[in-house]
Amino acid sequence: MKNSLSTAEVESYTQPFLDFITGNPTVFHAVDTVARRLESHGFTKLLSREQWKNKIKKGGKYFVERNGSSIIAFAVGRNYECGNGAAVIAAHIDALTTKVKPIPTKPTKAGYVQLGIAPYAGALNKTWWDRDLGIGGKVLVKDRSTGKIQTKLVKLDHPIARIPTLAPHFGAPAYDPHPNPETQMVPIIGLDRSGAQDTDALSDMSSLGTGLLQGDSLFASTQPPRLVNAITKKLKIDDSATTASDIINWELEVFDTQPAQLGGLDKEFIFAPRIDDKLCSYAAIEALIASTSDTSTQDNSQPSDDDKIIKVVGCFDDEEIGSLLRQGARSNFLPSTIERTVAALAGGQGSPDLVSQTFANGFMISADVSHAVNPNYLDVYLEKHAPQLNVGVAVQADPNGHTTTNSVSTAFLQRVAEKCDSKLQVFQIRNDSRSGGTVGPMLSSAMGMRAIDAGLPQLSMHSIRATVGNLDPGLGVKLFKGFFDHFEEVDAEFT
Ligand SMILES: [Zn+2]
């Protein structure tokens, strides 16, 4: 359905977005939830290990995951012809977080149990102090009967960890602008009164990591016993046979547990963790679903729309650390997914020529959050380039190639915005500041695809909690859906 979203439809995305943020604190939970949402709207899961030749059809909707932390979804128009373009939205679904160390067990210090964690990208900054932190992530469990390794997601439901600030009464150390992230930002996760107070904790290091769980696997014995117990107990909810010795490894994150919620006098704000960039990921996925489903029926098994193109959304892991891992945007994940799709649709007769034609006929929105104007620091923003909340997506310009935006791609998206009744804002950083990067340049250069950088504006980027407008999730869906809906007409103006 190619209608523009009404105000009520825009608003209807607010609460589901809050639920998405609160319910999916780790990148693994977020990707899993996106996959289940796609499945419920008629998207079929493809496996990278299998041939796609007879699996992809015109009118079909599909998704493929990598590492459980990146996901690409796409829908092939019913009137697709070989060589036609792909309309792509690329976002990143990872967020600043802290990761539990391989062997996180710490000696009990002054009666506290502590946990070894490491910052992912710029996390563990001062906004992480005195927050209620939870623990969750991906656990590899060996199935005793089959011997197969299964991945299970786990999150403990209550705040477990806390990085305590030092009261100002202690003077200089409390005001240190650069606390040591290895020694002064170690979360406490419990009390231990079992032994004598350990005043020389480091001397006790050699006793750690062995013999703590007698008879259990090597992995579990390297982890804090009470954490192992808590995770095992949680896993037993859906599998009563799981014991600590069945856990062969895990990737756990420590995250903000405070729910995403509405704020402001008339609830015009969203205060939430992990906005960057689950916000544009959420909006892009919902836009793909809305553009390729007939929302007037409850039948979600219906085929894709009758367009002539492939509509694609990629939500990538690892953007915050440079994207150069197999599930990152700098990998072959997106180009190879499009190549395999084009080949499958050509009956296995795909060629480099056909793939390059698809890229050349395509257009990509690199959708990452932008900076909303902060009223207390107006002078750090460039005049007329300072986006506001609840207005719409901001085009991100940068003269030095940190984004993909140029005159043609701006004009292209402006035409899309006109057709779907959306407003575009513009952001550029001042000459005396430093522009951040996105997945746009790496992906558009890998595919030779025209591209623009455009995302929703937020306050407090890289803080543990950020602010956007209550309408911003829906305004993102509105523009991105318009991009998919009107791609063919707008592209025809540019050929
Ligand atoms: Zn970002």
Coordinates of C-alpha atoms and ligand atoms in Angstrom, one line a residue:
M1 CA 0.0 0.0 0.0
K2 CA 1.6 3.2 -1.2
N3 CA -0.3 5.6 1.1
S4 CA 1.7 8.1 3.3
L5 CA 1.4 7.4 7.0
S6 CA -1.2 9.6 8.8
T7 CA -0.3 11.3 12.0
A8 CA -2.1 8.6 13.9
E9 CA -0.1 5.9 12.1
V10 CA 3.1 7.7 12.8
E11 CA 2.2 7.8 16.5
S12 CA 1.3 4.1 16.5
Y13 CA 5.0 3.2 16.2
T14 CA 6.0 5.0 19.5
Q15 CA 4.9 2.3 22.0
P16 CA 6.2 -0.7 20.0
F17 CA 9.6 1.1 19.7
L18 CA 9.7 1.6 23.5
D19 CA 9.0 -2.1 23.9
F20 CA 11.6 -3.1 21.3
I21 CA 14.3 -1.1 23.1
T22 CA 13.4 -2.3 26.6
G23 CA 12.9 -5.9 25.6
N24 CA 16.1 -6.3 23.6
P25 CA 19.1 -5.0 25.5
T26 CA 21.8 -6.9 23.6
V27 CA 22.5 -7.0 19.9
F28 CA 21.6 -10.7 19.9
H29 CA 18.2 -10.1 21.4
A30 CA 17.5 -7.3 18.9
V31 CA 18.4 -9.4 15.9
D32 CA 16.4 -12.3 17.1
T33 CA 13.3 -10.1 17.7
V34 CA 13.6 -8.6 14.2
A35 CA 13.8 -12.1 12.7
R36 CA 10.7 -13.2 14.5
R37 CA 8.8 -10.0 13.5
L38 CA 9.8 -10.6 9.9
E39 CA 8.7 -14.2 10.0
S40 CA 5.3 -13.1 11.3
H41 CA 5.0 -10.9 8.2
G42 CA 5.7 -13.6 5.7
F43 CA 9.4 -13.3 5.4
T44 CA 11.2 -16.7 5.0
K45 CA 14.6 -17.4 6.6
L46 CA 17.4 -18.2 4.2
L47 CA 20.5 -20.1 5.4
S48 CA 23.9 -18.9 4.1
R49 CA 25.2 -22.5 4.0
E50 CA 22.5 -23.6 1.5
Q51 CA 22.0 -22.9 -2.2
W52 CA 19.5 -20.1 -2.8
K53 CA 18.9 -21.0 -6.5
N54 CA 15.4 -22.4 -6.2
K55 CA 14.4 -20.6 -3.0
I56 CA 14.1 -17.0 -4.1
K57 CA 11.1 -16.0 -6.2
K58 CA 9.5 -12.9 -7.6
G59 CA 7.0 -11.7 -5.0
G60 CA 8.9 -13.4 -2.2
K61 CA 10.1 -11.9 1.1
Y62 CA 13.3 -13.2 2.9
F63 CA 15.9 -12.6 5.5
V64 CA 19.3 -13.9 6.3
E65 CA 21.3 -13.6 9.6
R66 CA 25.0 -13.6 10.3
N67 CA 26.5 -14.4 13.7
G68 CA 23.0 -13.8 15.2
S69 CA 24.1 -10.2 15.4
S70 CA 23.5 -8.9 11.9
I71 CA 20.4 -9.3 9.7
I72 CA 19.5 -8.5 6.1
A73 CA 15.8 -8.6 5.0
F74 CA 14.6 -8.2 1.5
A75 CA 11.4 -8.4 -0.6
V76 CA 11.4 -9.0 -4.4
G77 CA 8.7 -7.2 -6.3
R78 CA 6.2 -9.3 -8.2
N79 CA 7.2 -7.5 -11.4
Y80 CA 10.9 -7.7 -10.9
E81 CA 13.1 -8.1 -13.9
C82 CA 16.8 -9.1 -14.0
G83 CA 19.1 -6.0 -13.7
N84 CA 16.5 -3.8 -12.0
G85 CA 17.7 -1.9 -9.0
A86 CA 17.8 -2.5 -5.3
A87 CA 16.4 0.1 -2.9
V88 CA 18.6 -0.3 0.2
I89 CA 18.5 1.0 3.7
A90 CA 21.5 0.2 5.8
A91 CA 21.6 0.8 9.5
H92 CA 23.6 -0.5 12.5
I93 CA 21.9 -2.5 15.2
D94 CA 24.9 -2.6 17.7
A95 CA 25.1 0.0 20.4
L96 CA 27.7 1.1 22.9
T97 CA 27.9 -1.5 25.5
T98 CA 30.2 -3.3 27.9
K99 CA 31.1 -6.9 27.4
V100 CA 31.9 -9.5 30.1
K101 CA 35.6 -10.5 29.9
P102 CA 36.6 -14.1 28.9
I103 CA 37.5 -14.8 32.5
P104 CA 35.7 -12.2 34.5
T105 CA 36.1 -13.7 38.0
K106 CA 37.6 -11.1 40.3
P107 CA 39.0 -11.7 43.8
T108 CA 36.6 -10.6 46.6
K109 CA 37.7 -7.2 47.6
A110 CA 36.5 -5.7 50.9
G111 CA 33.6 -8.1 50.9
Y112 CA 32.4 -7.2 47.3
V113 CA 32.0 -9.6 44.4
Q114 CA 33.0 -7.8 41.2
L115 CA 32.8 -8.6 37.6
G116 CA 35.5 -8.1 34.9
I117 CA 34.0 -6.1 32.0
A118 CA 35.4 -4.3 29.0
P119 CA 34.0 -1.4 27.1
Y120 CA 32.7 -1.9 23.6
A121 CA 33.5 1.3 21.6
G122 CA 33.0 4.4 23.8
A123 CA 31.0 2.7 26.5
L124 CA 32.0 2.7 30.2
N125 CA 32.2 6.4 30.2
K126 CA 31.0 8.3 33.2
T127 CA 27.4 8.0 32.2
W128 CA 27.7 4.4 33.2
W129 CA 28.3 5.1 36.9
D130 CA 25.5 4.6 39.4
R131 CA 23.2 2.9 36.8
D132 CA 21.2 -0.2 37.4
L133 CA 23.0 -2.6 35.1
G134 CA 21.7 -6.0 33.9
I135 CA 23.5 -9.0 32.3
G136 CA 22.5 -11.0 29.3
G137 CA 23.5 -12.2 25.9
K138 CA 24.2 -15.4 24.0
V139 CA 25.0 -18.7 25.6
L140 CA 26.3 -21.8 23.8
V141 CA 24.8 -24.9 25.2
K142 CA 25.6 -28.5 24.3
D143 CA 22.6 -30.7 23.9
R144 CA 23.5 -33.9 25.7
S145 CA 21.3 -36.2 23.6
T146 CA 22.5 -35.0 20.2
G147 CA 25.9 -33.6 21.0
K148 CA 25.0 -30.5 19.0
I149 CA 25.8 -27.0 20.1
Q150 CA 22.8 -24.7 20.4
T151 CA 22.7 -20.9 20.9
K152 CA 20.4 -19.7 23.6
L153 CA 19.6 -16.1 24.5
V154 CA 19.5 -15.2 28.1
K155 CA 18.8 -12.0 30.1
L156 CA 18.6 -11.8 33.9
D157 CA 15.5 -9.8 34.8
H158 CA 16.7 -7.5 37.6
P159 CA 19.6 -5.0 37.9
I160 CA 22.7 -7.0 39.0
A161 CA 25.7 -4.7 38.5
R162 CA 26.6 -1.2 39.6
I163 CA 29.7 1.0 39.1
P164 CA 29.7 3.1 42.3
T165 CA 30.8 6.7 42.2
L166 CA 33.1 8.1 44.8
A167 CA 31.4 10.7 47.0
P168 CA 32.8 14.3 46.6
H169 CA 33.7 14.3 50.3
F170 CA 36.9 12.3 49.3
G171 CA 38.3 15.2 47.4
A172 CA 40.5 15.0 44.3
P173 CA 39.9 11.3 43.4
A174 CA 36.2 12.0 43.2
Y175 CA 36.8 14.8 40.6
D176 CA 39.3 12.9 38.5
P177 CA 38.1 13.5 34.9
H178 CA 39.9 10.3 33.7
P179 CA 39.2 7.4 36.1
N180 CA 41.0 4.2 35.2
P181 CA 38.6 2.0 33.3
E182 CA 40.4 -1.2 34.4
T183 CA 40.6 -0.5 38.1
Q184 CA 38.1 2.2 39.0
M185 CA 35.1 1.2 36.9
V186 CA 34.7 -2.4 38.0
P187 CA 31.0 -3.2 38.7
I188 CA 30.0 -4.7 42.0
I189 CA 27.6 -7.7 41.6
G190 CA 27.2 -8.9 45.1
L191 CA 28.5 -9.3 48.6
D192 CA 30.7 -12.1 49.9
R193 CA 31.1 -12.5 53.6
S194 CA 32.4 -16.0 53.5
G195 CA 36.1 -15.4 54.0
A196 CA 38.4 -13.0 55.6
Q197 CA 38.5 -9.6 54.1
D198 CA 40.9 -9.7 51.2
T199 CA 43.1 -6.6 51.5
D200 CA 45.7 -7.9 49.1
A201 CA 43.4 -9.1 46.4
L202 CA 45.9 -9.3 43.6
S203 CA 48.0 -11.8 45.5
D204 CA 45.1 -14.1 45.4
M205 CA 44.8 -14.1 41.6
S206 CA 46.5 -17.4 41.1
S207 CA 43.7 -19.2 42.9
L208 CA 41.0 -17.9 40.5
G209 CA 39.4 -19.8 37.7
T210 CA 40.0 -23.3 38.9
G211 CA 38.2 -25.7 41.2
L212 CA 35.2 -23.4 41.8
L213 CA 32.7 -25.8 40.3
Q214 CA 34.0 -29.2 40.9
G215 CA 33.1 -31.7 38.2
D216 CA 31.8 -29.0 35.9
S217 CA 33.1 -28.1 32.5
L218 CA 36.3 -26.1 32.1
F219 CA 34.3 -23.1 30.9
A220 CA 31.9 -22.8 33.8
S221 CA 34.7 -23.2 36.3
T222 CA 36.4 -20.1 34.9
Q223 CA 33.3 -17.9 35.5
P224 CA 32.0 -16.4 38.7
P225 CA 30.1 -19.3 40.3
R226 CA 27.0 -17.2 41.3
L227 CA 26.8 -15.8 37.8
V228 CA 26.9 -19.4 36.4
N229 CA 24.2 -20.4 38.8
A230 CA 22.0 -17.4 37.8
I231 CA 22.4 -18.0 34.1
T232 CA 21.8 -21.8 34.4
K233 CA 18.7 -21.2 36.5
K234 CA 17.4 -18.9 33.8
L235 CA 18.1 -21.3 31.0
K236 CA 16.2 -24.1 32.9
I237 CA 13.0 -22.2 32.3
D238 CA 12.8 -23.6 28.8
D239 CA 15.1 -26.6 29.2
S240 CA 15.0 -28.4 32.5
A241 CA 18.0 -30.6 31.5
T242 CA 20.5 -27.7 31.2
T243 CA 23.3 -27.7 33.8
A244 CA 26.4 -25.6 34.2
S245 CA 28.5 -28.2 32.6
D246 CA 26.4 -28.0 29.4
I247 CA 27.5 -24.4 28.9
I248 CA 30.5 -24.3 26.7
N249 CA 30.9 -20.6 26.2
W250 CA 29.0 -17.3 26.2
E251 CA 29.1 -13.7 25.1
L252 CA 27.5 -11.6 27.8
E253 CA 26.9 -7.8 27.9
V254 CA 26.3 -5.6 30.9
F255 CA 23.6 -3.1 30.0
D256 CA 21.2 -0.4 31.3
T257 CA 18.0 -2.0 32.7
Q258 CA 16.0 1.2 33.0
P259 CA 13.1 0.9 30.5
A260 CA 12.7 3.2 27.5
Q261 CA 9.9 5.6 28.4
L262 CA 8.0 8.7 27.4
G263 CA 9.0 12.0 29.0
G264 CA 8.3 15.7 28.9
L265 CA 5.2 17.6 30.0
D266 CA 3.0 16.1 27.3
K267 CA 5.1 13.0 26.8
E268 CA 6.8 14.4 23.7
F269 CA 10.1 12.8 24.4
I270 CA 11.5 9.3 24.5
F271 CA 14.2 8.7 27.1
A272 CA 15.9 5.4 26.3
P273 CA 19.1 3.5 26.2
R274 CA 20.7 2.2 23.0
I275 CA 19.0 4.6 20.7
D276 CA 22.1 4.7 18.4
D277 CA 21.2 3.0 16.2
K278 CA 18.4 0.7 17.1
L279 CA 16.2 3.7 16.2
C280 CA 16.9 3.7 12.5
S281 CA 17.2 -0.1 12.4
Y282 CA 13.7 -0.3 13.9
A283 CA 12.3 2.3 11.5
A284 CA 13.8 0.7 8.4
I285 CA 12.5 -2.8 9.3
E286 CA 9.0 -1.5 10.0
A287 CA 9.1 0.5 6.7
L288 CA 10.0 -2.6 4.8
I289 CA 7.2 -4.6 6.4
A290 CA 4.7 -1.7 5.8
S291 CA 5.8 -1.2 2.2
T292 CA 5.5 -4.9 1.3
S293 CA 2.5 -6.0 3.2
D294 CA -1.2 -5.2 2.7
T295 CA -1.9 -3.9 6.2
S296 CA -5.7 -3.9 5.6
T297 CA -5.7 -7.7 5.9
Q298 CA -4.6 -9.9 8.8
D299 CA -3.1 -12.4 6.3
N300 CA 0.6 -12.0 6.6
S301 CA 1.4 -14.9 4.3
Q302 CA 0.7 -12.6 1.3
P303 CA 3.4 -12.0 -1.3
S304 CA 5.4 -8.9 -1.7
D305 CA 4.1 -5.8 -3.5
D306 CA 3.9 -5.6 -7.3
D307 CA 6.9 -3.4 -7.8
K308 CA 9.8 -4.1 -10.1
I309 CA 12.7 -3.8 -7.7
I310 CA 14.3 -5.5 -4.7
K311 CA 13.7 -3.7 -1.4
V312 CA 16.5 -4.4 1.1
V313 CA 17.2 -3.5 4.8
G314 CA 20.5 -4.4 6.4
C315 CA 21.0 -4.0 10.2
F316 CA 24.7 -4.6 10.9
D317 CA 26.7 -5.3 14.0
D318 CA 30.1 -3.7 14.8
E319 CA 29.6 -0.3 13.4
E320 CA 30.7 1.3 16.6
I321 CA 34.1 -0.5 16.3
G322 CA 34.8 0.0 12.6
S323 CA 32.6 -2.6 10.9
L324 CA 35.5 -4.8 9.8
L325 CA 34.3 -8.2 11.1
R326 CA 32.4 -10.9 9.2
Q327 CA 29.0 -9.6 10.4
G328 CA 30.0 -5.9 10.0
A329 CA 29.0 -3.6 7.1
R330 CA 32.6 -3.7 5.8
S331 CA 32.3 -7.4 5.2
N332 CA 30.8 -9.1 2.1
F333 CA 27.5 -9.6 3.8
L334 CA 25.4 -7.1 1.9
P335 CA 27.1 -7.3 -1.5
S336 CA 27.1 -11.1 -1.4
T337 CA 23.4 -11.2 -0.3
I338 CA 22.4 -9.1 -3.3
E339 CA 24.7 -11.1 -5.6
R340 CA 23.2 -14.4 -4.5
T341 CA 19.7 -13.0 -4.8
V342 CA 20.2 -11.6 -8.3
A343 CA 21.8 -15.0 -9.4
A344 CA 18.9 -16.9 -7.9
L345 CA 16.3 -14.7 -9.6
A346 CA 18.2 -15.2 -12.9
G347 CA 17.7 -18.9 -12.6
G348 CA 21.3 -19.5 -11.5
Q349 CA 22.5 -17.5 -14.6
G350 CA 23.6 -14.5 -12.7
S351 CA 26.7 -12.7 -13.9
P352 CA 29.0 -9.9 -12.7
D353 CA 27.4 -7.7 -15.3
L354 CA 23.9 -8.3 -13.9
V355 CA 25.1 -7.7 -10.4
S356 CA 26.8 -4.4 -11.3
Q357 CA 23.7 -3.4 -13.2
T358 CA 21.6 -4.0 -10.1
F359 CA 24.0 -1.9 -8.0
A360 CA 24.1 0.9 -10.6
N361 CA 20.3 1.0 -10.8
G362 CA 20.1 1.0 -7.0
F363 CA 20.1 3.6 -4.3
M364 CA 21.1 3.3 -0.6
I365 CA 20.0 5.3 2.4
S366 CA 22.7 4.9 5.1
A367 CA 20.5 5.5 8.1
D368 CA 22.3 6.3 11.3
V369 CA 21.2 8.7 14.0
S370 CA 22.2 12.4 13.8
H371 CA 22.7 15.0 16.4
A372 CA 19.7 17.0 17.5
V373 CA 20.3 20.5 18.6
N374 CA 21.0 20.9 22.4
P375 CA 19.6 24.2 23.7
N376 CA 22.4 24.6 26.3
Y377 CA 25.1 24.4 23.7
L378 CA 23.7 26.2 20.7
D379 CA 27.1 27.7 19.8
V380 CA 28.7 24.3 19.0
Y381 CA 26.1 23.7 16.3
L382 CA 26.3 25.1 12.8
E383 CA 23.6 27.6 12.1
K384 CA 20.8 26.2 9.9
H385 CA 22.3 22.7 10.2
A386 CA 20.9 21.8 13.6
P387 CA 18.1 19.3 13.5
Q388 CA 15.2 19.2 15.9
L389 CA 13.2 16.4 17.5
N390 CA 9.8 15.3 16.1
V391 CA 10.4 17.0 12.7
G392 CA 11.9 14.2 10.7
V393 CA 15.0 12.5 9.3
A394 CA 18.1 14.7 8.9
V395 CA 20.4 14.5 5.9
Q396 CA 24.0 14.3 7.1
A397 CA 26.5 16.2 5.0
D398 CA 30.2 16.1 5.4
P399 CA 32.7 17.7 2.9
N400 CA 35.4 15.1 3.8
G401 CA 33.7 11.9 2.9
H402 CA 32.6 10.6 6.3
T403 CA 29.1 10.4 4.8
T404 CA 27.9 9.6 1.3
T405 CA 25.6 12.6 0.8
N406 CA 25.9 14.7 -2.4
S407 CA 23.7 16.9 -4.5
V408 CA 22.2 14.1 -6.5
S409 CA 21.4 11.9 -3.6
T410 CA 20.0 14.8 -1.6
A411 CA 17.7 15.7 -4.5
F412 CA 16.7 12.1 -4.8
L413 CA 15.6 11.9 -1.2
Q414 CA 14.0 15.3 -1.3
R415 CA 11.7 14.0 -4.1
V416 CA 10.9 10.9 -2.0
A417 CA 10.1 13.2 1.0
E418 CA 7.8 15.3 -1.2
K419 CA 5.9 12.2 -2.4
C420 CA 5.4 10.8 1.1
D421 CA 4.7 14.1 2.8
S422 CA 7.8 14.0 5.0
K423 CA 10.1 16.8 6.0
L424 CA 13.9 16.6 5.7
Q425 CA 16.3 18.4 7.9
V426 CA 20.0 18.8 7.4
F427 CA 23.0 18.3 9.7
Q428 CA 26.6 19.3 9.1
I429 CA 29.2 19.7 11.8
R430 CA 31.2 22.9 12.3
N431 CA 34.7 23.2 10.8
D432 CA 36.2 23.2 14.3
S433 CA 34.6 19.9 15.2
R434 CA 35.0 16.3 14.1
S435 CA 32.4 14.4 12.0
G436 CA 31.5 10.8 13.0
G437 CA 31.4 8.1 10.4
T438 CA 28.7 5.7 9.2
V439 CA 28.3 2.5 7.2
G440 CA 27.5 4.6 4.2
P441 CA 30.9 5.2 2.6
M442 CA 32.1 1.5 3.0
L443 CA 28.9 0.0 1.5
S444 CA 28.3 2.5 -1.3
S445 CA 32.0 2.2 -2.4
A446 CA 31.9 -1.6 -2.2
M447 CA 28.8 -1.8 -4.5
G448 CA 29.2 1.4 -6.5
M449 CA 25.7 2.4 -5.4
R450 CA 24.4 5.9 -5.2
A451 CA 23.8 6.8 -1.6
I452 CA 22.8 9.3 1.0
D453 CA 23.4 9.5 4.8
A454 CA 20.1 10.4 6.5
G455 CA 19.0 9.5 10.0
L456 CA 16.8 10.6 12.9
P457 CA 18.3 13.2 15.2
Q458 CA 18.9 12.4 18.9
L459 CA 20.3 14.2 22.0
S460 CA 23.2 12.7 24.0
M461 CA 24.8 10.4 21.5
H462 CA 27.1 7.9 23.1
S463 CA 25.6 8.4 26.6
I464 CA 24.1 5.4 28.3
R465 CA 20.7 7.1 27.9
A466 CA 19.6 9.4 25.1
T467 CA 16.6 11.4 24.0
V468 CA 14.5 11.5 20.8
G469 CA 11.0 12.8 20.0
N470 CA 8.0 10.6 20.7
L471 CA 7.1 10.8 17.0
D472 CA 10.6 10.1 15.6
P473 CA 10.3 6.3 15.3
G474 CA 7.1 6.8 13.2
L475 CA 8.6 9.7 11.2
G476 CA 11.5 7.4 10.3
V477 CA 9.1 4.7 9.2
K478 CA 7.1 7.2 7.1
L479 CA 10.1 8.5 5.1
F480 CA 11.7 5.0 4.7
K481 CA 8.4 3.5 3.6
G482 CA 8.1 6.4 1.1
F483 CA 11.6 5.6 -0.2
F484 CA 10.5 2.0 -0.9
D485 CA 7.1 2.9 -2.2
H486 CA 8.2 5.7 -4.6
F487 CA 11.6 4.4 -5.6
E488 CA 10.7 3.6 -9.1
E489 CA 9.0 6.9 -9.9
V490 CA 11.8 9.0 -8.3
D491 CA 14.6 7.0 -9.9
A492 CA 13.0 7.4 -13.3
E493 CA 13.5 11.2 -12.9
F494 CA 17.2 10.6 -12.4
T495 CA 18.0 8.3 -15.3
Ligands
ZN1 ZN 25.4 5.2 15.0

